[in-house]
Short mmCIF file of C-alpha atoms in Angstrom, two decimals:
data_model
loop_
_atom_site.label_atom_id
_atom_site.label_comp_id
_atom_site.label_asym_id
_atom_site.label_seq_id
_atom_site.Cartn_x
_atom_site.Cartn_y
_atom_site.Cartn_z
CA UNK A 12 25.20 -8.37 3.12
CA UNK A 13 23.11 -8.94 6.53
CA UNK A 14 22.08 -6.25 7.96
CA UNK A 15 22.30 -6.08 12.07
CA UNK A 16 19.35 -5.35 14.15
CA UNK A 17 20.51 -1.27 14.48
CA UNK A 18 20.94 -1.22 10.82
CA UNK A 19 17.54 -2.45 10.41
CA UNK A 20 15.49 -0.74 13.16
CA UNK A 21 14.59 2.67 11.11
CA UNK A 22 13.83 0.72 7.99
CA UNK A 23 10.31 -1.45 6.55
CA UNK A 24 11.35 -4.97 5.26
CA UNK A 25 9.74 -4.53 1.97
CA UNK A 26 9.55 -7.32 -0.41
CA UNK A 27 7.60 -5.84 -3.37
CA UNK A 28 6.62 -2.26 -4.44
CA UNK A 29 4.08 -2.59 -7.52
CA UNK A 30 1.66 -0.69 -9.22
CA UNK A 31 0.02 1.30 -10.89
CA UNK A 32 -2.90 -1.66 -10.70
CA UNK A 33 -6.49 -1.46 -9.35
CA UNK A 34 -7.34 -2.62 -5.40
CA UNK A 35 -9.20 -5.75 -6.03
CA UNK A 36 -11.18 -6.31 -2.44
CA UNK A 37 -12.82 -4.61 0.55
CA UNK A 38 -13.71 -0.83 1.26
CA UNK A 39 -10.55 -0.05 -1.60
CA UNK A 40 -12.21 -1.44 -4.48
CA UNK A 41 -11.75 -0.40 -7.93
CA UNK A 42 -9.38 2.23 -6.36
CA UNK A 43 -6.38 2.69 -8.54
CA UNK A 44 -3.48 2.00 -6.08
CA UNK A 45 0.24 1.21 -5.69
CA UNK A 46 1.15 -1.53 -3.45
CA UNK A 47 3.67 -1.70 -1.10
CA UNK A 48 4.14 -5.20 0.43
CA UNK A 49 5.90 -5.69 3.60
CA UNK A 50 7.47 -9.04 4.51
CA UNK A 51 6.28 -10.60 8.06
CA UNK A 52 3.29 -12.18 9.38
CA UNK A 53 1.74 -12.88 13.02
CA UNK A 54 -0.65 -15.53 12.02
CA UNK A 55 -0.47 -18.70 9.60
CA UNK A 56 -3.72 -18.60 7.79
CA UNK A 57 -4.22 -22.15 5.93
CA UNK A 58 -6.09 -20.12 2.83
CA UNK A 59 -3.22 -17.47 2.91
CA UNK A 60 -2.51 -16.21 -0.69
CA UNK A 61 0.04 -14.54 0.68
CA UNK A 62 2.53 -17.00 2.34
CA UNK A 63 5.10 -15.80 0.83
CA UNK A 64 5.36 -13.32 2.96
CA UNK A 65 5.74 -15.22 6.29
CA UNK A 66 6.31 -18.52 4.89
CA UNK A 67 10.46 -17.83 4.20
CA UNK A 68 10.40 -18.92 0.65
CA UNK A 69 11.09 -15.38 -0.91
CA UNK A 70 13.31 -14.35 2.25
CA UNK A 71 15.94 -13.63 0.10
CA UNK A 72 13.92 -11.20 -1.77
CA UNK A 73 13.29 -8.83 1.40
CA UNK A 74 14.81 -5.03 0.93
CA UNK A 75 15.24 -3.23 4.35
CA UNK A 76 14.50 0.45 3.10
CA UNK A 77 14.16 3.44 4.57
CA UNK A 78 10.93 5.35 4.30
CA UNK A 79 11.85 7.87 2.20
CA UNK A 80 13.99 4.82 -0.03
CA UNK A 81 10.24 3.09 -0.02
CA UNK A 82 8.63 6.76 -1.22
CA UNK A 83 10.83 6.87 -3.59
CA UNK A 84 10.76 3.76 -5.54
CA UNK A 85 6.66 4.19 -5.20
CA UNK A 86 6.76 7.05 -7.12
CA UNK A 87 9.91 6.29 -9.57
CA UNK A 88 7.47 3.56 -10.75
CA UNK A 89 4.29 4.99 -10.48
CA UNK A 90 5.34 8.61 -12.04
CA UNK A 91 2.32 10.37 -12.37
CA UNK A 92 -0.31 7.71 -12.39
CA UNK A 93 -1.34 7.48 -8.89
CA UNK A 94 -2.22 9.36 -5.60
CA UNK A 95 -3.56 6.13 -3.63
CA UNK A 96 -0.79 4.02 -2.05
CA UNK A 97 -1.81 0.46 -0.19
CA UNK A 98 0.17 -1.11 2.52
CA UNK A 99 -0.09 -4.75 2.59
CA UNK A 100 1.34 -7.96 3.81
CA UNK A 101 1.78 -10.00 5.83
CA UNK A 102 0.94 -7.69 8.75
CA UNK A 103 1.90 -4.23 8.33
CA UNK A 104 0.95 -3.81 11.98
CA UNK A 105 4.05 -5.49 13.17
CA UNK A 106 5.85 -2.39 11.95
CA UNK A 107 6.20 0.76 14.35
CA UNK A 108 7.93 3.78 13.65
CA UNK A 109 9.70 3.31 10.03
CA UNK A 110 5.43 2.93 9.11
CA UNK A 111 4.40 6.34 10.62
CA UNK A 112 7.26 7.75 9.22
CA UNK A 113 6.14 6.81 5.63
CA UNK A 114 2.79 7.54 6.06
CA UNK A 115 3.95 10.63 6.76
CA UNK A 116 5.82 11.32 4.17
CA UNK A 117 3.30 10.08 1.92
CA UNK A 118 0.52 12.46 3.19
CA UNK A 119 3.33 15.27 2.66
CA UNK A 120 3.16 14.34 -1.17
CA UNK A 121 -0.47 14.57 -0.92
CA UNK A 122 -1.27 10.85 -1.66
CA UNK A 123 -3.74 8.65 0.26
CA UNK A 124 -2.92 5.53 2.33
CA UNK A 125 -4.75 2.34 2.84
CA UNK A 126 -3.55 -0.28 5.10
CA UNK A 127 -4.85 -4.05 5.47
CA UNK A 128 -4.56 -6.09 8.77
CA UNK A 129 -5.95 -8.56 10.85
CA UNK A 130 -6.60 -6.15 13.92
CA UNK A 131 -4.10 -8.36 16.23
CA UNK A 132 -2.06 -5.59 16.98
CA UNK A 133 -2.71 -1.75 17.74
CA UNK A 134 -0.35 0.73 16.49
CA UNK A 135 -0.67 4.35 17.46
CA UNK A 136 -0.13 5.22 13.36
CA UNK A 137 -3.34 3.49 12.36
CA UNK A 138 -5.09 7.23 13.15
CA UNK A 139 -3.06 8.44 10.40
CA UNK A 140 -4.22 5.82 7.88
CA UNK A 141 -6.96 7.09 5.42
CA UNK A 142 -8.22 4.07 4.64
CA UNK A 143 -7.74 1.12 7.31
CA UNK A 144 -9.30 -2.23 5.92
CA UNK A 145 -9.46 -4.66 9.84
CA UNK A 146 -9.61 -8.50 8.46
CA UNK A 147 -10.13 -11.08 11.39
CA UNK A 148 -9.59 -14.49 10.43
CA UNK A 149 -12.61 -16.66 10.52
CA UNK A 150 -12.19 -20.60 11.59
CA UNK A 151 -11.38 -21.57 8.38
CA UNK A 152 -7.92 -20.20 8.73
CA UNK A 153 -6.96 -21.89 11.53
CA UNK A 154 -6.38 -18.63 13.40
CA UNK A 155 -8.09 -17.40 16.81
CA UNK A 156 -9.20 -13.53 17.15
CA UNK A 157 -8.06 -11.84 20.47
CA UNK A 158 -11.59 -10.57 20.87
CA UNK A 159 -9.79 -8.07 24.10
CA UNK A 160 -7.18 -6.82 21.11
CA UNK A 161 -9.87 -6.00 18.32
CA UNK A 162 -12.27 -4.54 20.87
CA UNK A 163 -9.75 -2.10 22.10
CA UNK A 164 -8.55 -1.40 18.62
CA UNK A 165 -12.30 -0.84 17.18
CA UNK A 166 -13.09 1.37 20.23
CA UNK A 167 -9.76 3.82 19.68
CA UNK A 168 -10.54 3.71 15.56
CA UNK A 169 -13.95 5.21 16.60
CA UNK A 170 -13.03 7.38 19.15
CA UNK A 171 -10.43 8.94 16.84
CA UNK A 172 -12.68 9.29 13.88
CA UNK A 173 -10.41 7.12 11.34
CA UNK A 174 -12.15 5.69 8.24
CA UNK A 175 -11.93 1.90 8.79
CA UNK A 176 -13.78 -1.16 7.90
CA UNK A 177 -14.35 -4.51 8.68
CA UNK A 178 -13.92 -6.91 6.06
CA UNK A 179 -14.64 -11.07 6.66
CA UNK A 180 -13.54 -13.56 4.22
CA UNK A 181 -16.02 -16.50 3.90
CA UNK A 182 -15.12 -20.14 2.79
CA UNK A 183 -17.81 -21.98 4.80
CA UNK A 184 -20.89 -21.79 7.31
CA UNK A 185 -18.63 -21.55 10.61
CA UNK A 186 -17.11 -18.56 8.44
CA UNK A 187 -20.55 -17.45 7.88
CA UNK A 188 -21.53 -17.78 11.60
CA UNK A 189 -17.92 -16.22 12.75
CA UNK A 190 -18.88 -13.08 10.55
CA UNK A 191 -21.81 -12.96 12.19
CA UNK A 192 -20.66 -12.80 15.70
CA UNK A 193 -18.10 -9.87 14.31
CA UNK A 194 -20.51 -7.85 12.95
CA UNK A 195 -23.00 -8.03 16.01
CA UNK A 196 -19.73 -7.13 18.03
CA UNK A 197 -19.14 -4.01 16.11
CA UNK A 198 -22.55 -2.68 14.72
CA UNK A 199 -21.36 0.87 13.99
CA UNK A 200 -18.54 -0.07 11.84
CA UNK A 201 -18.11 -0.43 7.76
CA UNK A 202 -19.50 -3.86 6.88
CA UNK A 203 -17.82 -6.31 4.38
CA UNK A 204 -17.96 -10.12 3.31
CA UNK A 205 -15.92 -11.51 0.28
CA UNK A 206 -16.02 -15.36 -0.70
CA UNK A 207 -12.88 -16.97 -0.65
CA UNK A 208 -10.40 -18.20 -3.04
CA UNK A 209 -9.71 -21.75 -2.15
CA UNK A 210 -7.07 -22.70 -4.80
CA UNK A 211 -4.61 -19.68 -4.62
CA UNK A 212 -1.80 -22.00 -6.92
CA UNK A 213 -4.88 -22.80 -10.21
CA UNK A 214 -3.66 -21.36 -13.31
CA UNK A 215 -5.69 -19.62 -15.68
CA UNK A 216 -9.26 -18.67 -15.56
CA UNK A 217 -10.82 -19.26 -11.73
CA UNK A 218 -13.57 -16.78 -12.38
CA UNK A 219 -16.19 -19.37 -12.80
CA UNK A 220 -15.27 -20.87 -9.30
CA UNK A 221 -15.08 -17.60 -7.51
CA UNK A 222 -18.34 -16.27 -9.11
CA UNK A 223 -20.27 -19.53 -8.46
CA UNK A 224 -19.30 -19.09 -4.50
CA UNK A 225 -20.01 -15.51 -4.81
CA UNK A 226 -23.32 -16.26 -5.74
CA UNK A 227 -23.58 -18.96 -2.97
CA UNK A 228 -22.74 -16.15 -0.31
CA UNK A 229 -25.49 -13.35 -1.89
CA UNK A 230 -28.23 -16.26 -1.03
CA UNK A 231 -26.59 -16.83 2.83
CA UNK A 232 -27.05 -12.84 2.98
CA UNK A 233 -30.28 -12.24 1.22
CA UNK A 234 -31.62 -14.95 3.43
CA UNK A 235 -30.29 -13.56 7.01
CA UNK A 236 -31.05 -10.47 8.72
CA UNK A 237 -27.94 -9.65 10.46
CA UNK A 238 -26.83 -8.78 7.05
CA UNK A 239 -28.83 -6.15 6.21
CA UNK A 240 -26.36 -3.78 6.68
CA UNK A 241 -23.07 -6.02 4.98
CA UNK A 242 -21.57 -5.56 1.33
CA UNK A 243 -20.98 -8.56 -0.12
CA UNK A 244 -17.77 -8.33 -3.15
CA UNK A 245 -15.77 -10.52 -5.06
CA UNK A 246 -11.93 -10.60 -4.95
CA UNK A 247 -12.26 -8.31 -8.38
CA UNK A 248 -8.67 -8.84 -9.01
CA UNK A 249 -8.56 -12.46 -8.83
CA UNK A 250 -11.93 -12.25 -11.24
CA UNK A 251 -10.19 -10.62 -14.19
CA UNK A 252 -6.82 -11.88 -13.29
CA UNK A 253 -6.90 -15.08 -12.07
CA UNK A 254 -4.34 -15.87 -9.09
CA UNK A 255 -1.43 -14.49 -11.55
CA UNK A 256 0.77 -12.24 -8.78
CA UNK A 257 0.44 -8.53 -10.15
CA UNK A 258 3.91 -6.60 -10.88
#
């Protein structure tokens, strides 16, 4: 069945709930989570190890849910092994009022809520968010930040008090420098740097790879001191998991 545009408007195109497993990156990690993916994308990172989410090769696969339908599968499946839920994507930004709606719910059910995005769109529901993890996309993803757009959503963040973060993935030195520039921008704000993954589709064991440029990045931030202030993590998931997709 296709559903129309009014049949759709009140609902979040979901394309996998999962979980109990643990957050793998950013200000979340190690945080025992369910994940709740949402389908859509505003940018076309090159690195994305998400494409499926934008890309239309799992279209078919996208549920347009209610909020209360999402709640609901979250906790058939996680029962009683979780009080953290993470919104992913994609963008979860691109979603309005269907989002607040399940943020609210989930708050009502006493369970936390961390969202990640790209901070290319505001939404007035990002003050509810308990944990809000703002990725901009360095020039290795072929993607250019709207420095007017993250300004004015780093300056309403802080003027409401919300827990967020910044979080840069670096694959290179113009990464390196980009992250720079971001962090100078915003030198209040939660601090974060990750290597990344540049072979989302290897099989098996990648930890080698990943902890190799891991240890590449420590010496670019031991050695400069606009990091003094930055955490540098791995992708922990993709460490003890390799790039297998998590269910």
């Amino acid at each position: 069945m296709t559903l129309t545009r009014t049949a759709t408007e009140a609902r979040l195109p979901v394309l996998e709930v999962f979980g109990p497993t643990i957050q793998g990156e950013g200000m979340m990690i190690g945080q025992k989570t369910m994940f709740v993916r949402t389908a859509g994308c505003d940018y076309r990172c090159a690195w994305c190890d998400s494409k499926f989410t934008w890309d239309g090769s799992e279209r078919h696969l996208v549920r347009h849910l209610t909020p209360a339908e999402v709640l609901a599968e979250v906790c058939a499946l996680g029962q009683d092994r979780f009080q953290h839920v993470t919104v992913s994507g994609g963008n979860p930004a691109l979603i309005g009022e269907p989002m607040a709606e399940f943020i609210r719910l989930c708050h009502e059910r006493e369970l936390r809520v961390g969202l990640e995005t790209q901070g290319s769109r505001w939404q007035d529901w990002f003050t509810e968010i308990d944990d809000l993890s703002i990725s901009p996309k360095g020039p290795s993803s072929g993607m250019e930040t709207d420095w007017d757009v993250l300004d004015d959503l780093v300056a309403r963040l802080t003027s409401h008090g919300v827990h967020f973060s910044l979080k840069v993935v670096v694959f290179n030195a113009a990464d390196l420098a980009f992250a720079r520039a971001v962090f100078a921008r915003y030198p209040h704000a939660e601090k974060y740097l990750q290597p990344g993954n540049e072979d989302v589709a290897a099989a098996g064991d990648i930890s080698r790879r990943l902890l190799d440029k891991l240890a590449w990045l420590f010496e670019q931030v031991i050695a400069d001191k606009a990091f003094n202030d930055v955490r540098v993590l791995p992708q922990l998931h993709a460490l003890v998991w390799g790039n297998k997709r998590r269910k």
